[in-house]
Amino acid sequence: MRKASWWSYVMACSAMLLIPLVGLIYVHLNQADGRAYNLVTDLDRQIPFIKGFIVPYLSWYGFLLVGFLYLAHKDRRNYYFTILEMVMGLLLCYGVYAIYQTTVPRPELTETDWLLRMVEWVYRSDQPFNCFPSTHVLTSYVLMRAYLRTNRVAIGYKIAISSMSLLIIVSTQFVKQHVLLDIVGAVVVAEGVLYVVERIRKNWGTETIKVHAQQHNLDRGLRR
């Protein structure tokens, strides 16, 4: 990679900083603030707690980082739109948290093996509030959709990203960080944001074509 290209790539990757920056809002919201609603259903109660799923749950951090780094390298335009989709989705989730706080009951941890210590660390770090819609699900889903819509990434990478995304989404249930409605809410928010951004993409593309056509006609007129 040439020096100029490398610098362009580094600058593009810096756009990822918008995500943790926006995440500072969540830090403020992640605490008890009046009444918290419980969205647990009978189906949720039938889903067991499986400590091993804490591994894919925590892999979410590396998953997003690696996924974005590779996407920025292979499809820069798609990468920027994905950042936009994710930031918009997170802001919508935080808006819901501010007016409709939910909570998820957690299992009592009595053992002390390394997996349960990881679960305990997550429980201590992330208070059981503001779960609907799930940002874990939202971000994983948006990144998966970004890979599925690009034609610049090999099918093997698409399968790997999709599989990991779905595993992370499932893990939110088995470590009892979220309930099923949290997944539904996140997917609805994601699809809404994807629709809006797709309209922006199409309008942007149309306007670009018009500008190029006008420039071409102007150049032809000047040459005459």
Short mmCIF file of C-alpha atoms in Angstrom, two decimals:
data_model
loop_
_atom_site.label_atom_id
_atom_site.label_comp_id
_atom_site.label_asym_id
_atom_site.label_seq_id
_atom_site.Cartn_x
_atom_site.Cartn_y
_atom_site.Cartn_z
CA MET A 1 0.00 0.00 0.00
CA ARG A 2 1.48 3.34 -1.07
CA LYS A 3 2.10 6.01 1.57
CA ALA A 4 -0.75 8.21 0.33
CA SER A 5 -3.13 5.25 0.26
CA TRP A 6 -2.04 4.18 3.74
CA TRP A 7 -2.65 7.67 5.12
CA SER A 8 -6.07 7.76 3.44
CA TYR A 9 -6.91 4.39 5.04
CA VAL A 10 -5.83 5.56 8.50
CA MET A 11 -7.91 8.71 8.18
CA ALA A 12 -10.91 6.65 7.06
CA CYS A 13 -10.53 4.31 10.03
CA SER A 14 -10.57 7.28 12.40
CA ALA A 15 -14.28 7.62 11.58
CA MET A 16 -14.82 4.60 13.82
CA LEU A 17 -14.11 6.84 16.80
CA LEU A 18 -17.60 8.25 16.34
CA ILE A 19 -19.05 5.03 17.75
CA PRO A 20 -17.35 5.11 21.20
CA LEU A 21 -17.88 8.86 21.25
CA VAL A 22 -21.62 8.41 20.81
CA GLY A 23 -21.41 5.55 23.32
CA LEU A 24 -20.63 8.06 26.06
CA ILE A 25 -24.36 8.82 26.04
CA TYR A 26 -25.03 5.23 27.08
CA VAL A 27 -22.69 5.56 30.05
CA HIS A 28 -24.88 8.39 31.32
CA LEU A 29 -28.11 6.45 30.70
CA ASN A 30 -26.99 3.10 32.14
CA GLN A 31 -28.36 3.56 35.64
CA ALA A 32 -31.65 3.28 37.46
CA ASP A 33 -33.84 6.29 36.77
CA GLY A 34 -37.34 5.76 38.04
CA ARG A 35 -39.47 2.86 36.83
CA ALA A 36 -37.84 0.13 34.68
CA TYR A 37 -40.09 -2.14 32.62
CA ASN A 38 -39.61 -5.90 32.39
CA LEU A 39 -40.14 -7.35 28.90
CA VAL A 40 -39.49 -10.99 29.85
CA THR A 41 -41.89 -13.43 28.17
CA ASP A 42 -42.67 -17.08 28.90
CA LEU A 43 -40.42 -18.01 25.98
CA ASP A 44 -37.55 -16.07 27.57
CA ARG A 45 -38.00 -18.04 30.77
CA GLN A 46 -37.45 -21.26 28.81
CA ILE A 47 -34.09 -20.09 27.46
CA PRO A 48 -31.35 -21.45 29.75
CA PHE A 49 -28.36 -19.56 31.06
CA ILE A 50 -25.27 -21.00 29.32
CA LYS A 51 -22.05 -19.51 30.63
CA GLY A 52 -19.99 -20.49 27.57
CA PHE A 53 -21.83 -17.92 25.46
CA ILE A 54 -20.00 -15.17 27.33
CA VAL A 55 -17.08 -15.78 24.93
CA PRO A 56 -18.93 -14.78 21.73
CA TYR A 57 -20.72 -12.05 23.68
CA LEU A 58 -17.41 -10.40 24.61
CA SER A 59 -15.94 -11.05 21.16
CA TRP A 60 -18.33 -8.32 19.97
CA TYR A 61 -15.64 -5.68 20.59
CA GLY A 62 -13.05 -7.35 18.38
CA PHE A 63 -15.71 -8.37 15.87
CA LEU A 64 -16.72 -4.77 15.21
CA LEU A 65 -13.12 -3.55 15.06
CA VAL A 66 -11.91 -6.21 12.63
CA GLY A 67 -15.09 -6.00 10.58
CA PHE A 68 -14.81 -2.26 10.14
CA LEU A 69 -11.06 -2.33 9.41
CA TYR A 70 -11.53 -4.85 6.63
CA LEU A 71 -14.59 -3.10 5.21
CA ALA A 72 -12.72 0.22 5.14
CA HIS A 73 -10.00 -1.49 3.11
CA LYS A 74 -12.27 -3.28 0.64
CA ASP A 75 -15.26 -0.94 0.20
CA ARG A 76 -14.64 2.57 1.51
CA ARG A 77 -17.97 4.06 0.41
CA ASN A 78 -19.95 1.23 2.01
CA TYR A 79 -17.82 1.61 5.14
CA TYR A 80 -18.75 5.28 5.56
CA PHE A 81 -22.43 4.58 5.09
CA THR A 82 -22.22 1.75 7.64
CA ILE A 83 -20.68 4.12 10.19
CA LEU A 84 -23.57 6.51 9.52
CA GLU A 85 -26.13 3.71 9.93
CA MET A 86 -24.60 2.56 13.18
CA VAL A 87 -24.42 6.05 14.70
CA MET A 88 -28.02 6.78 13.69
CA GLY A 89 -29.16 3.45 15.12
CA LEU A 90 -27.33 3.98 18.41
CA LEU A 91 -28.81 7.46 18.81
CA LEU A 92 -32.30 6.05 18.25
CA CYS A 93 -31.68 3.34 20.86
CA TYR A 94 -30.42 5.91 23.35
CA GLY A 95 -33.53 7.99 22.67
CA VAL A 96 -35.67 4.99 23.62
CA TYR A 97 -33.59 4.41 26.76
CA ALA A 98 -34.15 7.99 27.84
CA ILE A 99 -37.96 7.67 27.77
CA TYR A 100 -38.59 3.93 28.21
CA GLN A 101 -36.17 2.19 30.53
CA THR A 102 -36.20 -1.61 30.66
CA THR A 103 -34.44 -4.15 32.84
CA VAL A 104 -33.50 -7.83 32.54
CA PRO A 105 -33.38 -10.15 35.58
CA ARG A 106 -30.04 -11.92 35.88
CA PRO A 107 -29.28 -15.35 37.33
CA GLU A 108 -27.51 -15.64 40.64
CA LEU A 109 -23.92 -16.76 40.12
CA THR A 110 -22.74 -19.20 42.76
CA GLU A 111 -19.72 -20.86 41.12
CA THR A 112 -16.32 -19.31 40.47
CA ASP A 113 -14.81 -20.80 37.29
CA TRP A 114 -13.20 -18.51 34.68
CA LEU A 115 -16.28 -18.34 32.46
CA LEU A 116 -18.49 -17.26 35.34
CA ARG A 117 -15.90 -14.71 36.39
CA MET A 118 -16.19 -13.24 32.89
CA VAL A 119 -19.98 -13.17 33.23
CA GLU A 120 -19.66 -11.54 36.64
CA TRP A 121 -17.35 -8.88 35.16
CA VAL A 122 -19.94 -8.09 32.47
CA TYR A 123 -22.70 -7.86 35.06
CA ARG A 124 -20.62 -5.47 37.17
CA SER A 125 -19.60 -3.33 34.20
CA ASP A 126 -23.02 -3.10 32.56
CA GLN A 127 -26.01 -2.38 34.77
CA PRO A 128 -29.19 -4.35 33.91
CA PHE A 129 -30.98 -1.32 32.49
CA ASN A 130 -31.69 0.11 29.04
CA CYS A 131 -31.87 -3.21 27.23
CA PHE A 132 -34.56 -2.49 24.61
CA PRO A 133 -33.48 -2.26 21.82
CA SER A 134 -30.18 -4.11 22.19
CA THR A 135 -27.16 -2.19 20.91
CA HIS A 136 -25.18 -5.46 20.84
CA VAL A 137 -27.73 -6.79 18.36
CA LEU A 138 -28.10 -3.53 16.45
CA THR A 139 -24.40 -3.09 15.72
CA SER A 140 -23.80 -6.77 14.89
CA TYR A 141 -26.80 -6.80 12.56
CA VAL A 142 -25.83 -3.57 10.77
CA LEU A 143 -22.28 -4.80 10.17
CA MET A 144 -23.60 -8.11 8.84
CA ARG A 145 -25.92 -6.30 6.43
CA ALA A 146 -23.03 -4.10 5.27
CA TYR A 147 -21.03 -7.18 4.27
CA LEU A 148 -23.99 -8.86 2.61
CA ARG A 149 -24.72 -5.88 0.35
CA THR A 150 -21.17 -5.29 -0.91
CA ASN A 151 -19.80 -7.00 -4.00
CA ARG A 152 -16.18 -6.26 -3.08
CA VAL A 153 -15.86 -8.87 -0.34
CA ALA A 154 -15.43 -12.58 -1.01
CA ILE A 155 -18.28 -14.91 -0.07
CA GLY A 156 -16.14 -16.58 2.58
CA TYR A 157 -15.79 -13.32 4.51
CA LYS A 158 -19.51 -12.70 4.20
CA ILE A 159 -20.27 -16.10 5.66
CA ALA A 160 -17.77 -15.58 8.50
CA ILE A 161 -19.16 -12.14 9.39
CA SER A 162 -22.77 -13.32 9.18
CA SER A 163 -22.08 -16.40 11.31
CA MET A 164 -20.26 -14.39 13.96
CA SER A 165 -22.95 -11.72 13.98
CA LEU A 166 -25.71 -14.28 14.51
CA LEU A 167 -23.68 -16.02 17.23
CA ILE A 168 -23.25 -12.72 19.10
CA ILE A 169 -26.97 -11.99 18.77
CA VAL A 170 -27.84 -15.43 20.17
CA SER A 171 -25.31 -15.02 22.98
CA THR A 172 -27.24 -12.02 24.34
CA GLN A 173 -30.01 -14.45 25.26
CA PHE A 174 -27.94 -17.23 26.82
CA VAL A 175 -25.94 -14.90 29.08
CA LYS A 176 -29.20 -13.19 30.11
CA GLN A 177 -28.16 -9.71 29.04
CA HIS A 178 -31.24 -9.30 26.85
CA VAL A 179 -34.66 -10.76 26.11
CA LEU A 180 -36.21 -11.69 22.77
CA LEU A 181 -38.04 -8.39 22.39
CA ASP A 182 -34.71 -6.61 22.68
CA ILE A 183 -33.59 -8.42 19.53
CA VAL A 184 -36.83 -7.60 17.72
CA GLY A 185 -36.55 -3.93 18.66
CA ALA A 186 -32.91 -3.75 17.51
CA VAL A 187 -33.68 -5.34 14.13
CA VAL A 188 -36.63 -2.99 13.59
CA VAL A 189 -34.45 0.04 14.38
CA ALA A 190 -31.66 -1.28 12.15
CA GLU A 191 -33.95 -1.94 9.20
CA GLY A 192 -35.50 1.51 9.56
CA VAL A 193 -32.09 3.16 9.56
CA LEU A 194 -30.91 1.01 6.65
CA TYR A 195 -33.95 2.06 4.63
CA VAL A 196 -33.35 5.77 5.29
CA VAL A 197 -29.64 5.57 4.49
CA GLU A 198 -30.32 3.54 1.36
CA ARG A 199 -32.58 6.34 0.14
CA ILE A 200 -29.76 8.80 0.85
CA ARG A 201 -27.34 6.57 -1.09
CA LYS A 202 -29.64 6.43 -4.10
CA ASN A 203 -30.35 10.17 -4.07
CA TRP A 204 -26.65 10.90 -3.67
CA GLY A 205 -25.86 8.64 -6.60
CA THR A 206 -28.53 10.27 -8.75
CA GLU A 207 -27.29 13.77 -7.95
CA THR A 208 -23.71 12.73 -8.68
CA ILE A 209 -24.72 11.40 -12.09
CA LYS A 210 -26.57 14.65 -12.83
CA VAL A 211 -23.55 16.75 -11.85
CA HIS A 212 -21.23 14.65 -13.99
CA ALA A 213 -23.63 14.87 -16.93
CA GLN A 214 -23.87 18.66 -16.57
CA GLN A 215 -20.09 18.94 -16.36
CA HIS A 216 -19.71 16.75 -19.43
CA ASN A 217 -22.19 18.86 -21.41
CA LEU A 218 -20.41 22.04 -20.30
CA ASP A 219 -17.04 20.65 -21.39
CA ARG A 220 -18.47 19.69 -24.78
CA GLY A 221 -19.94 23.17 -25.19
CA LEU A 222 -16.64 24.84 -24.38
CA ARG A 223 -14.77 22.66 -26.83
CA ARG A 224 -17.14 23.77 -29.59
#
